XYZ file of C-alpha atoms in Angstrom:
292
model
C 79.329 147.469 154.405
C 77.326 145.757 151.975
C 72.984 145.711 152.938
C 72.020 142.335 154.104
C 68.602 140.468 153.756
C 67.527 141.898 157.552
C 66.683 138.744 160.026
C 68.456 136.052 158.038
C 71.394 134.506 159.267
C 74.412 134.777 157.426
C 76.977 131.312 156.377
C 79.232 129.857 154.567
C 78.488 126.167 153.230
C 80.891 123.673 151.405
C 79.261 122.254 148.309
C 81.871 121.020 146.284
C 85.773 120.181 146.797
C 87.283 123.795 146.533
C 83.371 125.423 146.472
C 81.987 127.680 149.642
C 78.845 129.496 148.867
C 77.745 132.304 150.974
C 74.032 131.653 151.711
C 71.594 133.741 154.056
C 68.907 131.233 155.844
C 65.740 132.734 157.320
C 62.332 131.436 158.466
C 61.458 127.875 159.441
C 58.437 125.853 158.330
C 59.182 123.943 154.356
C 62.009 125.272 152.393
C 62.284 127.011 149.567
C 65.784 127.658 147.856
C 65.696 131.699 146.032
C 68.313 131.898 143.658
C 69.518 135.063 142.161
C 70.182 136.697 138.695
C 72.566 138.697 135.907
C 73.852 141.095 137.247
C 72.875 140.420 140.864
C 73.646 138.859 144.254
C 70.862 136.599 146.379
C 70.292 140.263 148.090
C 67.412 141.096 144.939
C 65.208 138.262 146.715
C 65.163 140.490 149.731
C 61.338 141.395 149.855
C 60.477 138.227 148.795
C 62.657 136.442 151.223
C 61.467 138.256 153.489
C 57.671 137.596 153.365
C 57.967 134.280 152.477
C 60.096 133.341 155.938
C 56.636 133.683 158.046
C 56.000 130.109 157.302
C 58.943 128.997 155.306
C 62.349 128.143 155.909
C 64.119 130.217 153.261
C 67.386 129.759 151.601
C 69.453 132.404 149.377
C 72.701 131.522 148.243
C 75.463 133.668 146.047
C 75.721 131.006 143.455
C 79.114 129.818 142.686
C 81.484 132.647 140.420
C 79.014 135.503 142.279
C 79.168 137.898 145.524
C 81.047 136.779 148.074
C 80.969 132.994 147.276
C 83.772 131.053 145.913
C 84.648 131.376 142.195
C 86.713 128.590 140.674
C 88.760 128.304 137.802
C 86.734 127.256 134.677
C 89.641 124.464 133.611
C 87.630 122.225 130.992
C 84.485 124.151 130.477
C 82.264 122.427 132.820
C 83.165 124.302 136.287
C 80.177 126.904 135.204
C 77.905 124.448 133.401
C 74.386 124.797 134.609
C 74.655 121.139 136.061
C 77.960 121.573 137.739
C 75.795 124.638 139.625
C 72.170 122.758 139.853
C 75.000 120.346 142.044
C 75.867 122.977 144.232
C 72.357 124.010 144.947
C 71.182 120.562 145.934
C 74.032 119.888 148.169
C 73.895 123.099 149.694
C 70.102 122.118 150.388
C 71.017 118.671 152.124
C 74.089 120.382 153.838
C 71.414 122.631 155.405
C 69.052 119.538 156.385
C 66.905 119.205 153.557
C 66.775 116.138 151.151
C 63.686 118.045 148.780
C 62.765 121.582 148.655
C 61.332 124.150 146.605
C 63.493 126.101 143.976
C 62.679 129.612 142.277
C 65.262 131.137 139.890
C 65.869 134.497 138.778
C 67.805 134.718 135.045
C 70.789 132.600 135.284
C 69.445 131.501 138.579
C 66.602 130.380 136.709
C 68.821 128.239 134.640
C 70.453 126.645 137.285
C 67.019 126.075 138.586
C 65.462 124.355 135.318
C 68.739 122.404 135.466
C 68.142 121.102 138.858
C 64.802 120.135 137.845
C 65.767 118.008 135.312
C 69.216 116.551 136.592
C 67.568 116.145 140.663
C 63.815 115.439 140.404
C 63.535 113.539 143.832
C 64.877 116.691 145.415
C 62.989 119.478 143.932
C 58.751 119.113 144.621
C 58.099 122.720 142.974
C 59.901 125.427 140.321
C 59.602 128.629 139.817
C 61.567 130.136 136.945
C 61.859 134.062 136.778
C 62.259 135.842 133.228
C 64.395 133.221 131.375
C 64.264 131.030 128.376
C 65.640 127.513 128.145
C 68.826 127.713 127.050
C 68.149 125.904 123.517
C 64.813 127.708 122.952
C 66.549 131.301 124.256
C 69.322 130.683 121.310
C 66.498 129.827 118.251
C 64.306 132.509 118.857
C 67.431 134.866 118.947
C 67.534 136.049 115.127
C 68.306 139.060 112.872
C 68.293 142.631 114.092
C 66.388 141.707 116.826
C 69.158 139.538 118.427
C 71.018 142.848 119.279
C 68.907 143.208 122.653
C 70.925 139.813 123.738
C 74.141 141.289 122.398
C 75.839 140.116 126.020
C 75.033 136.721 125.361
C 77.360 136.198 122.283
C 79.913 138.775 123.637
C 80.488 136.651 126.667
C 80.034 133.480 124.324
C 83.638 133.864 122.886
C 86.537 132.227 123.509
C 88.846 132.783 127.277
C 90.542 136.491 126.581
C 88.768 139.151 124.542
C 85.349 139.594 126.791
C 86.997 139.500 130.056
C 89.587 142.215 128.889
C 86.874 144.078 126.873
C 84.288 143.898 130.210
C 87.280 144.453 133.095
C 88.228 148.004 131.344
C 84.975 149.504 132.058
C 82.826 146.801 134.403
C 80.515 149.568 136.258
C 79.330 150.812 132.618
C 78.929 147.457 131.641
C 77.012 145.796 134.357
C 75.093 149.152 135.430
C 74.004 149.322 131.375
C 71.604 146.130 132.546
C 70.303 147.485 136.083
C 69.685 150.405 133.957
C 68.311 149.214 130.942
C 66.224 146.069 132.007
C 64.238 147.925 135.354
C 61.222 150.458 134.615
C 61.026 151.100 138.090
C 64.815 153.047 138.838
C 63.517 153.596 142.371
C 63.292 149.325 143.188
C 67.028 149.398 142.808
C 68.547 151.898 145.392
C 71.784 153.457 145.627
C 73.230 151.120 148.276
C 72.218 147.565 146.555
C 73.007 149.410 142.822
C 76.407 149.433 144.647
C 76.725 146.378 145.965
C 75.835 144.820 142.872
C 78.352 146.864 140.874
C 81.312 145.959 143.352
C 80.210 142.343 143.506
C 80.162 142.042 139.397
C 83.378 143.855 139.594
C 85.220 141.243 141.499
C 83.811 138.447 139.301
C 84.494 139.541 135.884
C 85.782 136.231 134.966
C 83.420 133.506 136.368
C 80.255 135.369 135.155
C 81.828 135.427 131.580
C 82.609 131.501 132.080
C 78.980 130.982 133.148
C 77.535 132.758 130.115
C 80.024 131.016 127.569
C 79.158 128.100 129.351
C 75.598 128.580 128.050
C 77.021 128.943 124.414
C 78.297 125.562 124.988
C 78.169 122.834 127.443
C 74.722 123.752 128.684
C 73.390 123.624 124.896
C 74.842 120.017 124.526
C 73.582 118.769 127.920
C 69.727 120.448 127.020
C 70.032 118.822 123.910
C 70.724 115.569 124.915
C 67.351 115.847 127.703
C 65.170 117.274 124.291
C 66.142 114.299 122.389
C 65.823 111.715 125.214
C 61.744 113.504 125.718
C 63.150 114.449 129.247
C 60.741 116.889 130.903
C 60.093 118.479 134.237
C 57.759 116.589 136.380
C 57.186 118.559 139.270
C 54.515 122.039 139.094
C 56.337 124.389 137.235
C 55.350 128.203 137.574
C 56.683 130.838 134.992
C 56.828 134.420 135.486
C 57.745 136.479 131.900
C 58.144 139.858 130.593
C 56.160 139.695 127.417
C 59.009 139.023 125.275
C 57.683 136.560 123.139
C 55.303 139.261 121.287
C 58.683 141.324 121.057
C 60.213 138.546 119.482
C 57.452 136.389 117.787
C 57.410 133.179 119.893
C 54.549 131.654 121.516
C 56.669 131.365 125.167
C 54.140 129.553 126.650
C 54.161 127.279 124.244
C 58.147 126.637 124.385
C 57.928 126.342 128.068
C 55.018 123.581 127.945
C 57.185 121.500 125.749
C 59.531 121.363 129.201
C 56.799 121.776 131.654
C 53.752 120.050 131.194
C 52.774 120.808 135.141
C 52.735 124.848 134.091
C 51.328 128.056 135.305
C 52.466 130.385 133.026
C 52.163 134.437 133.484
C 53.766 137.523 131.818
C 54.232 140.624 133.871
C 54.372 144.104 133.330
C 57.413 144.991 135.534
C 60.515 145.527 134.136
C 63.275 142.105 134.310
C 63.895 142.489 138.092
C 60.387 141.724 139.073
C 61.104 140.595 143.091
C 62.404 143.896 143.195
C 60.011 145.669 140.986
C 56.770 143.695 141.804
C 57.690 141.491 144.982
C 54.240 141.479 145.722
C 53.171 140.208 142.515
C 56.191 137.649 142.733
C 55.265 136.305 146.197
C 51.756 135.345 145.484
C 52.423 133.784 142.081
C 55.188 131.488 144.655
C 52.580 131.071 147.287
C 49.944 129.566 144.592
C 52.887 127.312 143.243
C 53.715 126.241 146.623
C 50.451 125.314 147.376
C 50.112 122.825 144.510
């Protein structure tokens, strides 16, 4: 059996027609919406979630094409767009009794989450955005040799056929090369969730590949479209970052303000799966947001 988040309910909510997220609910007091990473299930918020139920109602979905929630057929190209999933989140919110909440994103749950900000501003009062770029600003400072650490992203970018065959011959290697690669702490993943993770990535071969190519796509033309129009995040905005950008050679701080003008930005020293590296560390950078 697959670890749970201990002390959180476990459900299954309808967001869409044909769309049933699993979600684990803890806490009571304001909520706050956790959602989860590449390649992960809601259970890496478990420390977080944890703490942050004492005085908060806390809400941890499998987002749609992940775990044990639904996974639809991609049909035009929009079923995995980052609005299509920002959607999901905010009715799973109301479905649950809340009109406007708090949202924190992992990776490509950060990306739903900057999506939700933009698309559902009445609903969302604070973000929190884990390790992620926006999607326009990840693809420009992508360049050269250097592009090779995001060699995923354009793998998964092609079209329906060759990375779903390429990724479904050899899935664990594939999906364990990023729990391995991206944590400096080994120990913050154990054996059991490292498992879980693996079989739940395993079963969903071809809606995380439709999310990513997605990102190649769609979500580039809809982020355009809000950079032209000037549209911007108007609630507090916290960041939490790796120090990529002196990897790289961007100012990320800089390319996030552009978005966020509300913004507490921070770079870590954990590896990419911080709430599991550094929950601590994660926890009181939400609190402070939270309390804004």
């Amino acid at each position: 059996m697959d670890p749970t988040i201990n002390g959180f309910d476990y459900r299954r909510v309808t967001v869409a027609e044909g769309v049933t997220l699993n979600v684990a609910v803890g806490g009571s007091g304001p909520p706050i919406v956790l959602l989860h990473g590449f390649p992960q299930t809601h259970l890496m918020w478990r420390h977080v979630a944890a703490d942050l139920a004492a005085d908060h109602t806390v809400i941890c979905p499998d987002l749609r094409g992940y775990g044990d929630s639904d996974k639809p057929v991609d049909v035009d190209g929009s079923g995995y767009a980052k609005r299509t999933m920002a959607a999901d989140v905010v009715a799973l919110a109301r479905a649950l009794g809340h009109e406007r909440f708090a949202l924190a994103g992992h990776d490509r749950g950060a990306l739903v989450a900057f999506r939700a900000g933009l698309d559902h501003p009445e609903a969302i009062s604070q973000l929190a955005l884990l390790d992620v770029l926006p999607t326009l600003d990840m693809w420009d400072v992508l360049h050269g040799a250097s592009a090779a650490v995001a060699f995923h992203l354009y793998l998964m970018a092609q079209p329906p056929g060759l990375p779903e065959e390429l990724i479904g011959g050899s899935p664990d290697a594939f999906f364990g090369h990023f729990l391995d690669a991206w944590t400096r702490d080994p120990e913050a993943l154990p054996a059991d969730v490292r498992a879980a993770y693996l079989s739940a990535s395993r079963a969903a071969v071809t809606s995380i590949v439709a999310d990513y190519r997605a990102s190649a796509g769609i979500d580039v033309a809809h982020d355009t479209t809000d950079r032209a129009a000037g549209n911007q995040l108007r609630m507090p905005v916290t960041v939490l970052q790796q120090d990529w950008g002196a990897a790289l050679g961007y100012d990320a701080a800089g390319l996030w303000r552009a978005w966020a003008p509300d913004l507490s930005h921070q770079t870590v020293t954990c590896g990419h799966f911080m709430a599991e590296e550094a929950p601590a560390e994660v926890v009181r950078a939400l609190r402070a947001l939270l309390a804004r």
